[in-house]
mmCIF file of C-alpha atoms and ligand atoms in Angstrom:
data_model
loop_
_atom_site.group_PDB
_atom_site.id
_atom_site.type_symbol
_atom_site.label_atom_id
_atom_site.label_comp_id
_atom_site.label_asym_id
_atom_site.label_seq_id
_atom_site.Cartn_x
_atom_site.Cartn_y
_atom_site.Cartn_z
ATOM 1 C CA MET A 6 -1.606 -22.048 -45.792
ATOM 2 C CA ASN A 7 -4.780 -20.980 -48.193
ATOM 3 C CA LYS A 8 -4.365 -17.017 -46.761
ATOM 4 C CA ASN A 9 -6.078 -15.962 -50.315
ATOM 5 C CA TYR A 10 -8.886 -18.176 -50.374
ATOM 6 C CA GLY A 11 -11.076 -15.862 -47.952
ATOM 7 C CA LYS A 12 -10.729 -12.997 -50.884
ATOM 8 C CA LYS A 13 -12.410 -15.063 -53.676
ATOM 9 C CA PHE A 14 -15.553 -12.737 -54.060
ATOM 10 C CA VAL A 15 -19.109 -12.269 -55.528
ATOM 11 C CA THR A 16 -20.077 -9.017 -56.517
ATOM 12 C CA LEU A 17 -23.150 -7.852 -54.841
ATOM 13 C CA ASN A 18 -26.098 -6.081 -56.713
ATOM 14 C CA ASN A 19 -24.634 -2.629 -55.390
ATOM 15 C CA GLY A 20 -21.335 -3.353 -57.179
ATOM 16 C CA ILE A 21 -19.276 -4.261 -54.181
ATOM 17 C CA LYS A 22 -17.264 -7.513 -53.645
ATOM 18 C CA MET A 23 -18.176 -9.797 -50.672
ATOM 19 C CA PRO A 24 -16.121 -12.471 -49.755
ATOM 20 C CA ILE A 25 -17.918 -16.000 -50.759
ATOM 21 C CA LEU A 26 -16.932 -17.867 -47.467
ATOM 22 C CA GLY A 27 -16.765 -16.085 -44.096
ATOM 23 C CA PHE A 28 -16.484 -16.973 -40.688
ATOM 24 C CA GLY A 29 -19.164 -18.159 -38.694
ATOM 25 C CA SER A 30 -20.101 -16.670 -35.215
ATOM 26 C CA VAL A 31 -18.451 -18.311 -32.545
ATOM 27 C CA LEU A 32 -19.687 -17.421 -29.119
ATOM 28 C CA GLU A 33 -17.750 -16.762 -26.107
ATOM 29 C CA THR A 34 -19.462 -19.518 -24.331
ATOM 30 C CA ASP A 35 -18.201 -22.073 -27.107
ATOM 31 C CA VAL A 36 -14.365 -21.695 -26.455
ATOM 32 C CA SER A 37 -11.960 -21.060 -23.720
ATOM 33 C CA ASP A 38 -9.993 -19.184 -25.986
ATOM 34 C CA PHE A 39 -11.964 -16.978 -28.084
ATOM 35 C CA ASP A 40 -9.013 -14.990 -29.593
ATOM 36 C CA ALA A 41 -7.105 -18.147 -30.359
ATOM 37 C CA VAL A 42 -9.905 -19.491 -32.556
ATOM 38 C CA TYR A 43 -10.395 -16.049 -34.241
ATOM 39 C CA ASN A 44 -6.538 -15.765 -34.683
ATOM 40 C CA SER A 45 -6.624 -18.970 -36.232
ATOM 41 C CA ALA A 46 -9.415 -18.446 -38.698
ATOM 42 C CA TRP A 47 -7.335 -14.985 -39.649
ATOM 43 C CA ASN A 48 -4.407 -16.975 -40.539
ATOM 44 C CA LYS A 49 -6.588 -19.621 -42.385
ATOM 45 C CA GLY A 50 -7.611 -16.649 -44.718
ATOM 46 C CA TYR A 51 -11.087 -15.859 -43.227
ATOM 47 C CA ARG A 52 -11.695 -12.287 -43.966
ATOM 48 C CA LEU A 53 -15.552 -11.877 -43.376
ATOM 49 C CA PHE A 54 -17.072 -12.238 -39.866
ATOM 50 C CA ASP A 55 -20.581 -12.710 -39.217
ATOM 51 C CA THR A 56 -21.779 -11.702 -36.132
ATOM 52 C CA ALA A 57 -25.256 -10.239 -34.533
ATOM 53 C CA SER A 58 -26.514 -7.903 -31.845
ATOM 54 C CA ASN A 59 -27.913 -10.705 -30.071
ATOM 55 C CA TYR A 60 -25.221 -13.143 -30.364
ATOM 56 C CA GLY A 61 -23.551 -11.734 -27.330
ATOM 57 C CA ASN A 62 -19.773 -11.915 -28.668
ATOM 58 C CA GLN A 63 -19.661 -8.169 -30.229
ATOM 59 C CA ILE A 64 -17.724 -6.841 -27.756
ATOM 60 C CA ALA A 65 -15.162 -9.582 -27.737
ATOM 61 C CA LEU A 66 -15.071 -9.377 -31.529
ATOM 62 C CA GLY A 67 -14.464 -5.936 -31.431
ATOM 63 C CA ASN A 68 -11.588 -6.395 -28.983
ATOM 64 C CA TRP A 69 -9.953 -9.239 -30.792
ATOM 65 C CA LEU A 70 -10.170 -6.858 -34.154
ATOM 66 C CA GLN A 71 -8.172 -4.134 -32.307
ATOM 67 C CA THR A 72 -5.399 -6.618 -32.216
ATOM 68 C CA LEU A 73 -5.155 -7.045 -35.971
ATOM 69 C CA GLU A 74 -2.364 -5.189 -37.309
ATOM 70 C CA CYS A 75 -4.133 -4.397 -40.756
ATOM 71 C CA ASN A 76 -6.409 -1.899 -42.308
ATOM 72 C CA ARG A 77 -10.220 -1.701 -41.825
ATOM 73 C CA GLU A 78 -10.568 -2.294 -45.512
ATOM 74 C CA GLU A 79 -8.822 -5.779 -45.283
ATOM 75 C CA TYR A 80 -11.613 -7.501 -43.688
ATOM 76 C CA TRP A 81 -15.629 -7.704 -43.851
ATOM 77 C CA LEU A 82 -17.980 -7.109 -40.850
ATOM 78 C CA THR A 83 -21.676 -8.205 -40.956
ATOM 79 C CA SER A 84 -23.887 -7.570 -38.260
ATOM 80 C CA LYS A 85 -27.599 -7.855 -37.542
ATOM 81 C CA VAL A 86 -30.461 -5.801 -36.124
ATOM 82 C CA ALA A 87 -32.560 -8.240 -33.748
ATOM 83 C CA GLN A 88 -36.201 -8.698 -33.033
ATOM 84 C CA ASP A 89 -36.568 -6.606 -30.266
ATOM 85 C CA GLU A 90 -34.412 -3.934 -32.058
ATOM 86 C CA GLN A 91 -36.444 -3.290 -34.766
ATOM 87 C CA GLY A 92 -38.562 0.155 -35.928
ATOM 88 C CA TYR A 93 -37.313 3.255 -36.808
ATOM 89 C CA GLU A 94 -35.506 4.704 -34.294
ATOM 90 C CA GLN A 95 -34.580 1.652 -32.571
ATOM 91 C CA THR A 96 -32.677 0.446 -35.506
ATOM 92 C CA LEU A 97 -30.849 3.503 -35.720
ATOM 93 C CA ALA A 98 -29.939 3.168 -32.108
ATOM 94 C CA ALA A 99 -29.141 -0.241 -32.370
ATOM 95 C CA PHE A 100 -27.094 0.194 -35.340
ATOM 96 C CA GLN A 101 -24.924 2.867 -33.248
ATOM 97 C CA LYS A 102 -24.637 0.306 -30.372
ATOM 98 C CA THR A 103 -23.029 -2.437 -32.798
ATOM 99 C CA LEU A 104 -20.651 0.150 -34.234
ATOM 100 C CA LYS A 105 -19.381 0.861 -30.467
ATOM 101 C CA GLU A 106 -19.165 -2.738 -29.439
ATOM 102 C CA LEU A 107 -17.367 -3.936 -32.898
ATOM 103 C CA GLN A 108 -14.996 -0.569 -32.121
ATOM 104 C CA THR A 109 -15.607 0.174 -35.940
ATOM 105 C CA ASP A 110 -16.945 3.495 -37.640
ATOM 106 C CA TYR A 111 -18.885 1.354 -40.543
ATOM 107 C CA LEU A 112 -20.183 -1.856 -41.345
ATOM 108 C CA ASP A 113 -19.661 -3.764 -44.519
ATOM 109 C CA LEU A 114 -23.350 -5.750 -44.429
ATOM 110 C CA TYR A 115 -26.115 -4.725 -42.077
ATOM 111 C CA LEU A 116 -29.148 -7.393 -41.781
ATOM 112 C CA ILE A 117 -32.725 -7.432 -40.565
ATOM 113 C CA HIS A 118 -32.143 -10.691 -38.459
ATOM 114 C CA TRP A 119 -35.650 -12.163 -39.078
ATOM 115 C CA PRO A 120 -38.780 -10.543 -40.679
ATOM 116 C CA LYS A 121 -40.994 -9.212 -38.115
ATOM 117 C CA GLU A 122 -44.505 -7.658 -39.531
ATOM 118 C CA LYS A 123 -45.468 -5.210 -36.852
ATOM 119 C CA THR A 124 -42.269 -2.926 -37.434
ATOM 120 C CA PHE A 125 -41.583 -4.358 -41.160
ATOM 121 C CA PHE A 126 -41.134 -0.809 -43.431
ATOM 122 C CA GLU A 127 -39.975 1.370 -40.360
ATOM 123 C CA THR A 128 -36.825 -1.152 -40.067
ATOM 124 C CA TRP A 129 -36.095 -1.247 -43.779
ATOM 125 C CA LYS A 130 -36.303 2.594 -44.038
ATOM 126 C CA ALA A 131 -33.660 3.090 -41.042
ATOM 127 C CA MET A 132 -31.510 0.700 -43.022
ATOM 128 C CA GLU A 133 -31.789 2.447 -46.309
ATOM 129 C CA GLU A 134 -30.917 5.502 -44.225
ATOM 130 C CA LEU A 135 -28.085 3.730 -42.817
ATOM 131 C CA TYR A 136 -26.708 3.149 -46.384
ATOM 132 C CA ASP A 137 -27.248 6.633 -47.768
ATOM 133 C CA GLU A 138 -25.182 7.906 -44.734
ATOM 134 C CA GLY A 139 -22.401 5.567 -46.154
ATOM 135 C CA LEU A 140 -22.577 3.780 -42.567
ATOM 136 C CA VAL A 141 -23.051 0.576 -44.056
ATOM 137 C CA ARG A 142 -21.716 -0.741 -47.512
ATOM 138 C CA ALA A 143 -24.642 -2.933 -48.139
ATOM 139 C CA ILE A 144 -28.119 -3.569 -46.485
ATOM 140 C CA GLY A 145 -29.566 -7.049 -46.259
ATOM 141 C CA VAL A 146 -32.272 -9.276 -44.868
ATOM 142 C CA SER A 147 -32.172 -12.558 -42.911
ATOM 143 C CA ASN A 148 -34.772 -15.478 -43.027
ATOM 144 C CA PHE A 149 -36.867 -13.683 -45.864
ATOM 145 C CA GLU A 150 -38.678 -15.791 -47.625
ATOM 146 C CA PRO A 151 -40.377 -14.675 -50.968
ATOM 147 C CA ASN A 152 -43.349 -13.528 -49.355
ATOM 148 C CA HIS A 153 -41.427 -11.247 -47.306
ATOM 149 C CA ILE A 154 -39.405 -9.819 -50.033
ATOM 150 C CA ASP A 155 -42.290 -9.351 -52.238
ATOM 151 C CA ARG A 156 -43.726 -7.250 -49.239
ATOM 152 C CA LEU A 157 -40.440 -5.599 -48.686
ATOM 153 C CA LEU A 158 -40.376 -4.547 -52.308
ATOM 154 C CA THR A 159 -43.747 -2.896 -52.363
ATOM 155 C CA ARG A 160 -42.200 0.093 -50.370
ATOM 156 C CA ALA A 161 -38.293 -0.448 -50.392
ATOM 157 C CA ARG A 162 -36.111 2.362 -52.484
ATOM 158 C CA ILE A 163 -32.938 0.012 -52.151
ATOM 159 C CA MET A 164 -33.184 -3.792 -52.928
ATOM 160 C CA PRO A 165 -31.818 -5.824 -50.378
ATOM 161 C CA ALA A 166 -27.861 -6.944 -51.338
ATOM 162 C CA VAL A 167 -28.081 -10.379 -49.445
ATOM 163 C CA ASP A 168 -30.587 -12.779 -47.859
ATOM 164 C CA GLN A 169 -29.000 -14.746 -45.105
ATOM 165 C CA VAL A 170 -31.382 -18.249 -44.954
ATOM 166 C CA GLU A 171 -30.936 -21.392 -43.620
ATOM 167 C CA THR A 172 -29.249 -23.810 -46.356
ATOM 168 C CA HIS A 173 -27.614 -27.284 -45.891
ATOM 169 C CA PRO A 174 -28.196 -30.542 -47.904
ATOM 170 C CA TYR A 175 -31.164 -31.489 -45.998
ATOM 171 C CA PHE A 176 -32.957 -27.887 -46.400
ATOM 172 C CA SER A 177 -31.696 -26.676 -49.459
ATOM 173 C CA ASN A 178 -34.080 -23.869 -49.649
ATOM 174 C CA HIS A 179 -33.676 -24.043 -53.386
ATOM 175 C CA VAL A 180 -37.106 -22.287 -54.191
ATOM 176 C CA THR A 181 -35.915 -18.922 -51.995
ATOM 177 C CA HIS A 182 -32.682 -19.219 -53.852
ATOM 178 C CA ASP A 183 -34.295 -19.242 -56.872
ATOM 179 C CA TYR A 184 -36.673 -16.484 -56.313
ATOM 180 C CA LEU A 185 -33.286 -14.296 -54.987
ATOM 181 C CA LYS A 186 -31.420 -15.309 -58.204
ATOM 182 C CA LYS A 187 -34.190 -13.495 -59.988
ATOM 183 C CA LEU A 188 -33.892 -10.293 -58.072
ATOM 184 C CA GLU A 189 -30.220 -10.478 -58.095
ATOM 185 C CA ILE A 190 -30.402 -10.625 -54.105
ATOM 186 C CA GLN A 191 -27.164 -12.797 -53.107
ATOM 187 C CA PRO A 192 -28.160 -15.668 -51.093
ATOM 188 C CA GLN A 193 -25.873 -16.497 -47.800
ATOM 189 C CA ALA A 194 -26.110 -19.855 -46.082
ATOM 190 C CA TRP A 195 -26.427 -20.116 -42.324
ATOM 191 C CA SER A 196 -25.849 -23.186 -40.818
ATOM 192 C CA PRO A 197 -24.348 -24.381 -44.163
ATOM 193 C CA LEU A 198 -22.943 -27.785 -42.213
ATOM 194 C CA GLY A 199 -26.312 -28.295 -40.936
ATOM 195 C CA HIS A 200 -25.300 -26.791 -37.497
ATOM 196 C CA GLY A 201 -22.841 -29.760 -36.902
ATOM 197 C CA GLY A 202 -26.013 -32.367 -37.674
ATOM 198 C CA GLN A 203 -26.998 -35.334 -39.395
ATOM 199 C CA GLU A 204 -25.647 -34.463 -42.798
ATOM 200 C CA LEU A 205 -22.167 -34.891 -41.734
ATOM 201 C CA ASN A 206 -23.185 -38.337 -41.082
ATOM 202 C CA ASP A 207 -24.679 -38.916 -44.546
ATOM 203 C CA ASN A 208 -23.920 -41.852 -46.429
ATOM 204 C CA LYS A 209 -24.230 -40.210 -49.715
ATOM 205 C CA ILE A 210 -21.894 -37.207 -48.623
ATOM 206 C CA ILE A 211 -19.514 -39.507 -46.925
ATOM 207 C CA GLU A 212 -18.998 -41.757 -50.189
ATOM 208 C CA LEU A 213 -18.282 -38.404 -52.158
ATOM 209 C CA ALA A 214 -15.898 -37.246 -49.406
ATOM 210 C CA GLN A 215 -14.130 -40.282 -50.191
ATOM 211 C CA LYS A 216 -14.237 -40.418 -54.082
ATOM 212 C CA TYR A 217 -12.607 -36.544 -53.663
ATOM 213 C CA HIS A 218 -10.465 -37.306 -50.889
ATOM 214 C CA LYS A 219 -12.035 -34.495 -48.936
ATOM 215 C CA SER A 220 -14.144 -34.103 -45.870
ATOM 216 C CA VAL A 221 -17.592 -34.029 -45.596
ATOM 217 C CA GLY A 222 -17.648 -30.542 -44.501
ATOM 218 C CA GLN A 223 -15.652 -29.560 -47.754
ATOM 219 C CA ILE A 224 -17.906 -31.515 -50.022
ATOM 220 C CA ILE A 225 -21.188 -29.804 -48.724
ATOM 221 C CA LEU A 226 -19.422 -26.198 -48.962
ATOM 222 C CA ARG A 227 -18.118 -26.817 -52.211
ATOM 223 C CA TRP A 228 -21.742 -27.884 -52.997
ATOM 224 C CA LEU A 229 -23.462 -24.458 -52.110
ATOM 225 C CA VAL A 230 -20.838 -22.413 -53.694
ATOM 226 C CA GLN A 231 -21.308 -24.304 -57.109
ATOM 227 C CA LYS A 232 -25.095 -23.533 -56.590
ATOM 228 C CA GLY A 233 -23.972 -19.749 -56.518
ATOM 229 C CA VAL A 234 -24.538 -19.568 -52.655
ATOM 230 C CA THR A 235 -22.159 -17.636 -50.368
ATOM 231 C CA ALA A 236 -21.433 -19.210 -46.624
ATOM 232 C CA ILE A 237 -20.549 -18.644 -43.100
ATOM 233 C CA PRO A 238 -19.310 -22.038 -41.721
ATOM 234 C CA LYS A 239 -18.185 -21.990 -38.159
ATOM 235 C CA SER A 240 -15.388 -24.062 -36.507
ATOM 236 C CA THR A 241 -13.785 -23.697 -33.581
ATOM 237 C CA ASN A 242 -11.338 -26.829 -34.770
ATOM 238 C CA PHE A 243 -8.123 -25.221 -36.556
ATOM 239 C CA VAL A 244 -8.143 -27.919 -38.800
ATOM 240 C CA ARG A 245 -11.811 -27.967 -39.836
ATOM 241 C CA GLN A 246 -11.390 -24.371 -40.113
ATOM 242 C CA GLU A 247 -8.729 -24.826 -42.822
ATOM 243 C CA GLN A 248 -10.729 -27.743 -44.676
ATOM 244 C CA ASN A 249 -13.987 -25.484 -44.853
ATOM 245 C CA ILE A 250 -11.981 -22.733 -46.784
ATOM 246 C CA SER A 251 -10.078 -24.802 -48.984
ATOM 247 C CA ILE A 252 -12.620 -25.648 -51.662
ATOM 248 C CA PHE A 253 -11.831 -23.566 -54.371
ATOM 249 C CA ASP A 254 -9.113 -25.611 -56.719
ATOM 250 C CA TRP A 255 -11.389 -28.513 -57.140
ATOM 251 C CA SER A 256 -15.021 -28.899 -58.004
ATOM 252 C CA LEU A 257 -17.932 -31.845 -57.775
ATOM 253 C CA THR A 258 -19.194 -32.888 -61.225
ATOM 254 C CA PRO A 259 -22.735 -32.111 -62.324
ATOM 255 C CA ILE A 260 -24.022 -35.228 -61.453
ATOM 256 C CA ASP A 261 -22.720 -35.429 -58.104
ATOM 257 C CA GLU A 262 -23.863 -31.981 -57.535
ATOM 258 C CA GLN A 263 -27.394 -33.112 -58.138
ATOM 259 C CA ALA A 264 -26.524 -36.197 -56.117
ATOM 260 C CA ILE A 265 -26.293 -33.564 -52.943
ATOM 261 C CA ASP A 266 -29.442 -32.083 -54.270
ATOM 262 C CA GLU A 267 -31.509 -34.868 -53.917
ATOM 263 C CA LEU A 268 -30.590 -35.315 -50.253
ATOM 264 C CA GLN A 269 -33.368 -32.503 -49.727
ATOM 265 C CA LYS A 270 -35.932 -33.673 -46.945
ATOM 266 C CA GLY A 271 -37.060 -29.652 -45.982
ATOM 267 C CA GLU A 272 -35.523 -30.322 -42.489
ATOM 268 C CA ARG A 273 -34.931 -26.983 -40.921
ATOM 269 C CA VAL A 274 -32.236 -26.938 -37.895
ATOM 270 C CA MET A 275 -34.199 -24.068 -36.331
ATOM 271 C CA GLY A 276 -37.736 -22.388 -36.032
ATOM 272 C CA ALA A 277 -39.506 -21.117 -39.598
ATOM 273 C CA PRO A 278 -39.322 -17.369 -40.230
ATOM 274 C CA ASP A 279 -42.885 -16.705 -39.871
ATOM 275 C CA GLU A 280 -43.043 -18.202 -36.385
ATOM 276 C CA ASN A 281 -40.858 -15.054 -35.791
ATOM 277 C CA TYR A 282 -42.617 -12.768 -38.174
ATOM 278 C CA THR A 283 -46.127 -12.680 -36.798
ATOM 279 C CA GLU A 284 -44.933 -13.633 -32.761
ATOM 280 C CA ASP A 285 -46.477 -11.096 -30.277
ATOM 281 C CA LYS A 286 -43.827 -10.896 -27.839
ATOM 282 C CA TRP A 287 -41.708 -9.044 -30.298
HETATM 283 N N1 NAP B 302 -29.448 -15.381 -39.485
HETATM 284 C C1 NAP B 302 -29.368 -16.343 -38.715
HETATM 285 O O1 NAP B 302 -30.467 -16.496 -38.322
HETATM 286 C C2 NAP B 302 -28.242 -17.424 -38.358
HETATM 287 C C3 NAP B 302 -28.812 -18.708 -37.730
HETATM 288 C C4 NAP B 302 -27.969 -19.517 -37.396
HETATM 289 C C5 NAP B 302 -26.723 -19.359 -37.812
HETATM 290 N N2 NAP B 302 -26.386 -18.008 -38.210
HETATM 291 C C6 NAP B 302 -24.951 -17.841 -38.775
HETATM 292 O O2 NAP B 302 -24.295 -19.019 -39.341
HETATM 293 C C7 NAP B 302 -22.962 -19.554 -38.614
HETATM 294 C C8 NAP B 302 -22.855 -21.005 -38.757
HETATM 295 O O3 NAP B 302 -23.958 -22.054 -38.519
HETATM 296 P P1 NAP B 302 -23.751 -22.713 -36.887
HETATM 297 O O4 NAP B 302 -23.151 -22.318 -36.227
HETATM 298 O O5 NAP B 302 -25.310 -22.945 -36.556
HETATM 299 O O6 NAP B 302 -23.549 -24.196 -37.985
HETATM 300 P P2 NAP B 302 -22.348 -24.959 -39.092
HETATM 301 O O7 NAP B 302 -21.596 -23.563 -39.380
HETATM 302 O O8 NAP B 302 -23.510 -25.446 -40.486
HETATM 303 O O9 NAP B 302 -22.025 -26.102 -38.390
HETATM 304 C C9 NAP B 302 -20.925 -25.772 -37.132
HETATM 305 C C10 NAP B 302 -21.029 -27.194 -36.146
HETATM 306 O O10 NAP B 302 -20.082 -27.847 -37.380
HETATM 307 C C11 NAP B 302 -18.916 -28.315 -36.842
HETATM 308 N N3 NAP B 302 -18.358 -28.346 -38.231
HETATM 309 C C12 NAP B 302 -17.446 -27.216 -38.740
HETATM 310 N N4 NAP B 302 -16.751 -27.577 -39.560
HETATM 311 C C13 NAP B 302 -16.840 -29.065 -39.941
HETATM 312 C C14 NAP B 302 -16.398 -29.840 -40.447
HETATM 313 N N5 NAP B 302 -15.500 -29.188 -41.799
HETATM 314 N N6 NAP B 302 -16.395 -31.287 -40.493
HETATM 315 C C15 NAP B 302 -17.278 -31.491 -39.367
HETATM 316 N N7 NAP B 302 -17.984 -30.729 -38.627
HETATM 317 C C16 NAP B 302 -17.934 -29.534 -38.587
HETATM 318 C C17 NAP B 302 -18.762 -27.586 -35.826
HETATM 319 O O11 NAP B 302 -17.657 -28.051 -34.718
HETATM 320 P P3 NAP B 302 -16.256 -27.249 -34.315
HETATM 321 O O12 NAP B 302 -16.310 -25.939 -33.907
HETATM 322 O O13 NAP B 302 -15.716 -28.469 -33.438
HETATM 323 O O14 NAP B 302 -15.487 -27.782 -35.696
HETATM 324 C C18 NAP B 302 -19.793 -26.911 -35.271
HETATM 325 O O15 NAP B 302 -20.822 -27.789 -34.430
HETATM 326 C C19 NAP B 302 -23.530 -19.438 -37.247
HETATM 327 O O16 NAP B 302 -22.041 -19.234 -36.840
HETATM 328 C C20 NAP B 302 -23.766 -17.888 -37.285
HETATM 329 O O17 NAP B 302 -22.901 -16.912 -37.499
HETATM 330 C C21 NAP B 302 -27.087 -17.171 -38.570
#
């Protein structure tokens, strides 16, 4: 078993180390035995657990974390402030609720889940304060495109450490990644396997899987990691959990990496950030 693969790290712009691969969020509604899925992920070596206040699984995740016989420093917790929790006071309150649900006294990473125009700077101010107080080891954003980051940097004191953005072969998001790289903000791919969609049946990726004697999921995740993108694949299947983390002892050739780059179609699996950004209902 590849227990150490969850301990392959990138160093963030504030000097702390984050696992390259983490475990995407499993909703309680996805599984009959939540704990069994997370126990398996733990045993496979996953040490970063991604969640969000609006995923509805923080209480279950917090309960499961209590069953681990290890120190808190041995795993990484990421959570996110939701759209309807944004604003200065609201973000501080949402963070405390998340700590309580996860039964922890700090987070490793706290993200703004989606950019929101109205309370844009107030939310980040609260995030900075949480970081100053040592309640979170790194702060970042999610679904921020270059225009949102540009706006944030007009007033931010602290540079986001991570931007968690949709990234998979049919939506490579390379323009955002190039921009993030220049600012030393670490990209982290959400839905790295295209949310289990079309890419898993792509002829080119299947051909590469056969060539490397790997699964399609492994080829995609290896492609991301070679591009310097961290990822949080989700699987409730114990075999696929093992495959998804076993991507560190082999590599794709530059030509094969480029062949996957060329699959880019600009096809998202979810809505675009700007639909959330300016949405009146929030
Ligand atoms: N920040 C954001 O706005 C945002 C948005 C969406 C998601 N996320 C985060 O990103 C995580 C991952 O995204 P996701 O859950 O949308 O999709 P994903 O990880 O891209 O794909 C998960 C799907 O692929 C299947 N799968 C997993 N490994 C596979 C493999 N090796 N071969 C074939 N199929 C495989 C899974 O089925 P099985 O379970 O049956 O294996 C599941 O249906 C989420 O769990 C969440 O934590 C963040």
